[in-house]
Amino acid sequence: MEKNGIKVLIVEDNAMNMMLLRDILSIQGYEIIEALTGAEGIRLVAEQSPDIVLMDLHLPGMDGITATRILKADERFRGIPVLAITASASSTDIEEILCRGFDGCVTKPIDMEILLGEVRRFTAGASKDSH
Ligand code: MN
């Protein structure tokens, strides 16, 4: 599919999950940037200005909650939506994640339609000509 001009940064240390997320999104035309750690994710947000970040919670070193807190504390990056990718499924867990500063949440195992719906919802303002 033609590139849609929307950059998605995936911060995920699990190779299978990374492959799945990359495949689902790249086939829809999204440009994918990959980070394996929270620190690398923060660096790539600064360097690449992604339109959205998908953030795994459990990462080596800094966890996804801390990395997101650092991003949201920086006014340059505050407006970039960050979706938590989490194995937690209960509504209480999801509420807790949202309260921790994420814009949204996608639970594992990843449902392709839910993932794409959330990414579209949070990148609706990002146009093809924005880069
Ligand atoms: Mn992980």
Tab-separated table of C-alpha atoms and ligand atoms in Angstrom:
chain	number	residue	atom	x	y	z
A	1	MET	CA	0.000	0.000	0.000
A	2	GLU	CA	1.077	3.576	-0.624
A	3	LYS	CA	2.781	5.336	2.294
A	4	ASN	CA	0.354	7.506	4.225
A	5	GLY	CA	3.001	9.884	5.601
A	6	ILE	CA	2.249	9.002	9.217
A	7	LYS	CA	5.187	7.958	11.391
A	8	VAL	CA	4.636	5.394	14.131
A	9	LEU	CA	7.352	4.787	16.712
A	10	ILE	CA	7.096	1.302	18.214
A	11	VAL	CA	8.920	0.804	21.527
A	12	GLU	CA	8.893	-2.945	22.135
A	13	ASP	CA	11.611	-5.353	23.290
A	14	ASN	CA	9.861	-8.562	22.239
A	15	ALA	CA	10.844	-9.516	18.684
A	16	MET	CA	7.580	-11.334	17.914
A	17	ASN	CA	5.414	-8.453	19.100
A	18	MET	CA	7.588	-5.971	17.224
A	19	MET	CA	7.256	-7.987	14.028
A	20	LEU	CA	3.495	-8.252	14.413
A	21	LEU	CA	3.022	-4.524	15.078
A	22	ARG	CA	5.389	-3.554	12.263
A	23	ASP	CA	3.664	-5.846	9.778
A	24	ILE	CA	0.128	-4.733	10.648
A	25	LEU	CA	1.000	-1.044	10.415
A	26	SER	CA	3.429	-1.014	7.494
A	27	ILE	CA	0.984	-2.896	5.282
A	28	GLN	CA	-1.472	-0.051	5.943
A	29	GLY	CA	1.057	2.496	4.743
A	30	TYR	CA	2.446	3.738	8.061
A	31	GLU	CA	6.126	4.546	8.323
A	32	ILE	CA	7.597	2.491	11.172
A	33	ILE	CA	10.399	3.511	13.513
A	34	GLU	CA	11.577	0.862	15.985
A	35	ALA	CA	13.096	1.144	19.459
A	36	LEU	CA	13.958	-1.713	21.800
A	37	THR	CA	14.272	0.305	25.023
A	38	GLY	CA	12.608	3.297	26.648
A	39	ALA	CA	15.787	5.360	26.405
A	40	GLU	CA	16.099	4.640	22.689
A	41	GLY	CA	12.417	5.485	22.287
A	42	ILE	CA	12.884	8.901	23.880
A	43	ARG	CA	15.925	9.570	21.691
A	44	LEU	CA	13.985	8.633	18.546
A	45	VAL	CA	11.008	10.812	19.506
A	46	ALA	CA	13.428	13.761	19.618
A	47	GLU	CA	15.164	12.809	16.355
A	48	GLN	CA	12.266	11.570	14.238
A	49	SER	CA	9.170	13.454	15.470
A	50	PRO	CA	6.765	10.503	15.177
A	51	ASP	CA	3.014	11.179	14.931
A	52	ILE	CA	2.244	8.505	17.526
A	53	VAL	CA	4.132	6.193	19.888
A	54	LEU	CA	3.182	2.611	20.757
A	55	MET	CA	4.813	1.893	24.106
A	56	ASP	CA	5.302	-1.533	25.618
A	57	LEU	CA	5.147	-1.331	29.425
A	58	HIS	CA	7.797	-3.913	30.279
A	59	LEU	CA	11.116	-2.941	28.747
A	60	PRO	CA	14.723	-3.575	29.738
A	61	GLY	CA	16.027	-0.763	31.942
A	62	MET	CA	13.534	2.086	32.007
A	63	ASP	CA	9.925	0.827	31.821
A	64	GLY	CA	7.312	2.212	29.450
A	65	ILE	CA	5.507	4.141	32.171
A	66	THR	CA	8.670	6.025	33.114
A	67	ALA	CA	9.601	6.675	29.476
A	68	THR	CA	6.109	8.051	28.827
A	69	ARG	CA	6.260	10.227	31.930
A	70	ILE	CA	9.543	11.727	30.669
A	71	LEU	CA	8.041	12.399	27.234
A	72	LYS	CA	4.903	13.987	28.679
A	73	ALA	CA	6.993	16.201	30.973
A	74	ASP	CA	8.686	17.747	27.918
A	75	GLU	CA	6.585	20.404	26.218
A	76	ARG	CA	8.151	19.569	22.828
A	77	PHE	CA	6.766	16.032	22.985
A	78	ARG	CA	3.673	16.398	25.157
A	79	GLY	CA	1.322	16.569	22.180
A	80	ILE	CA	2.454	13.247	20.698
A	81	PRO	CA	-0.091	10.560	21.589
A	82	VAL	CA	1.333	7.538	23.412
A	83	LEU	CA	-0.594	4.268	23.439
A	84	ALA	CA	0.314	1.677	26.054
A	85	ILE	CA	0.772	-1.855	24.744
A	86	THR	CA	-0.045	-4.069	27.682
A	87	ALA	CA	-0.923	-7.599	28.629
A	88	SER	CA	-3.251	-6.278	31.326
A	89	ALA	CA	-6.847	-6.848	30.344
A	90	SER	CA	-9.109	-5.769	33.183
A	91	SER	CA	-10.858	-2.413	32.973
A	92	THR	CA	-9.302	-1.422	36.293
A	93	ASP	CA	-5.832	-1.971	34.853
A	94	ILE	CA	-6.712	0.055	31.758
A	95	GLU	CA	-7.996	2.951	33.850
A	96	GLU	CA	-4.821	2.855	35.882
A	97	ILE	CA	-2.688	2.983	32.749
A	98	LEU	CA	-4.622	5.954	31.394
A	99	CYS	CA	-4.198	7.695	34.743
A	100	ARG	CA	-0.450	7.148	34.461
A	101	GLY	CA	-0.323	9.511	31.527
A	102	PHE	CA	-0.979	7.396	28.460
A	103	ASP	CA	-3.437	8.631	25.850
A	104	GLY	CA	-4.817	5.170	25.172
A	105	CYS	CA	-4.225	1.503	25.623
A	106	VAL	CA	-4.103	-1.597	23.403
A	107	THR	CA	-4.067	-4.947	25.157
A	108	LYS	CA	-2.151	-8.085	24.186
A	109	PRO	CA	-2.847	-10.347	22.440
A	110	ILE	CA	-3.059	-7.585	19.833
A	111	ASP	CA	-6.353	-7.367	17.951
A	112	MET	CA	-5.503	-5.954	14.530
A	113	GLU	CA	-8.768	-3.999	14.124
A	114	ILE	CA	-8.573	-2.460	17.602
A	115	LEU	CA	-4.935	-1.484	17.078
A	116	LEU	CA	-5.601	0.121	13.694
A	117	GLY	CA	-8.703	1.873	15.031
A	118	GLU	CA	-6.768	3.408	17.909
A	119	VAL	CA	-3.843	4.470	15.703
A	120	ARG	CA	-6.255	6.086	13.218
A	121	ARG	CA	-8.176	7.817	15.994
A	122	PHE	CA	-5.047	9.391	17.468
A	123	THR	CA	-3.448	10.346	14.134
A	124	ALA	CA	-6.578	11.758	12.510
A	125	GLY	CA	-5.014	15.237	12.483
A	126	ALA	CA	-1.728	14.090	10.946
A	127	SER	CA	-1.938	14.682	7.229
A	128	LYS	CA	0.056	13.301	4.350
A	129	ASP	CA	1.671	16.675	3.849
A	130	SER	CA	2.721	17.214	7.437
A	131	HIS	CA	6.280	15.981	6.918
B	1	MN	MN	8.304	-6.123	26.831
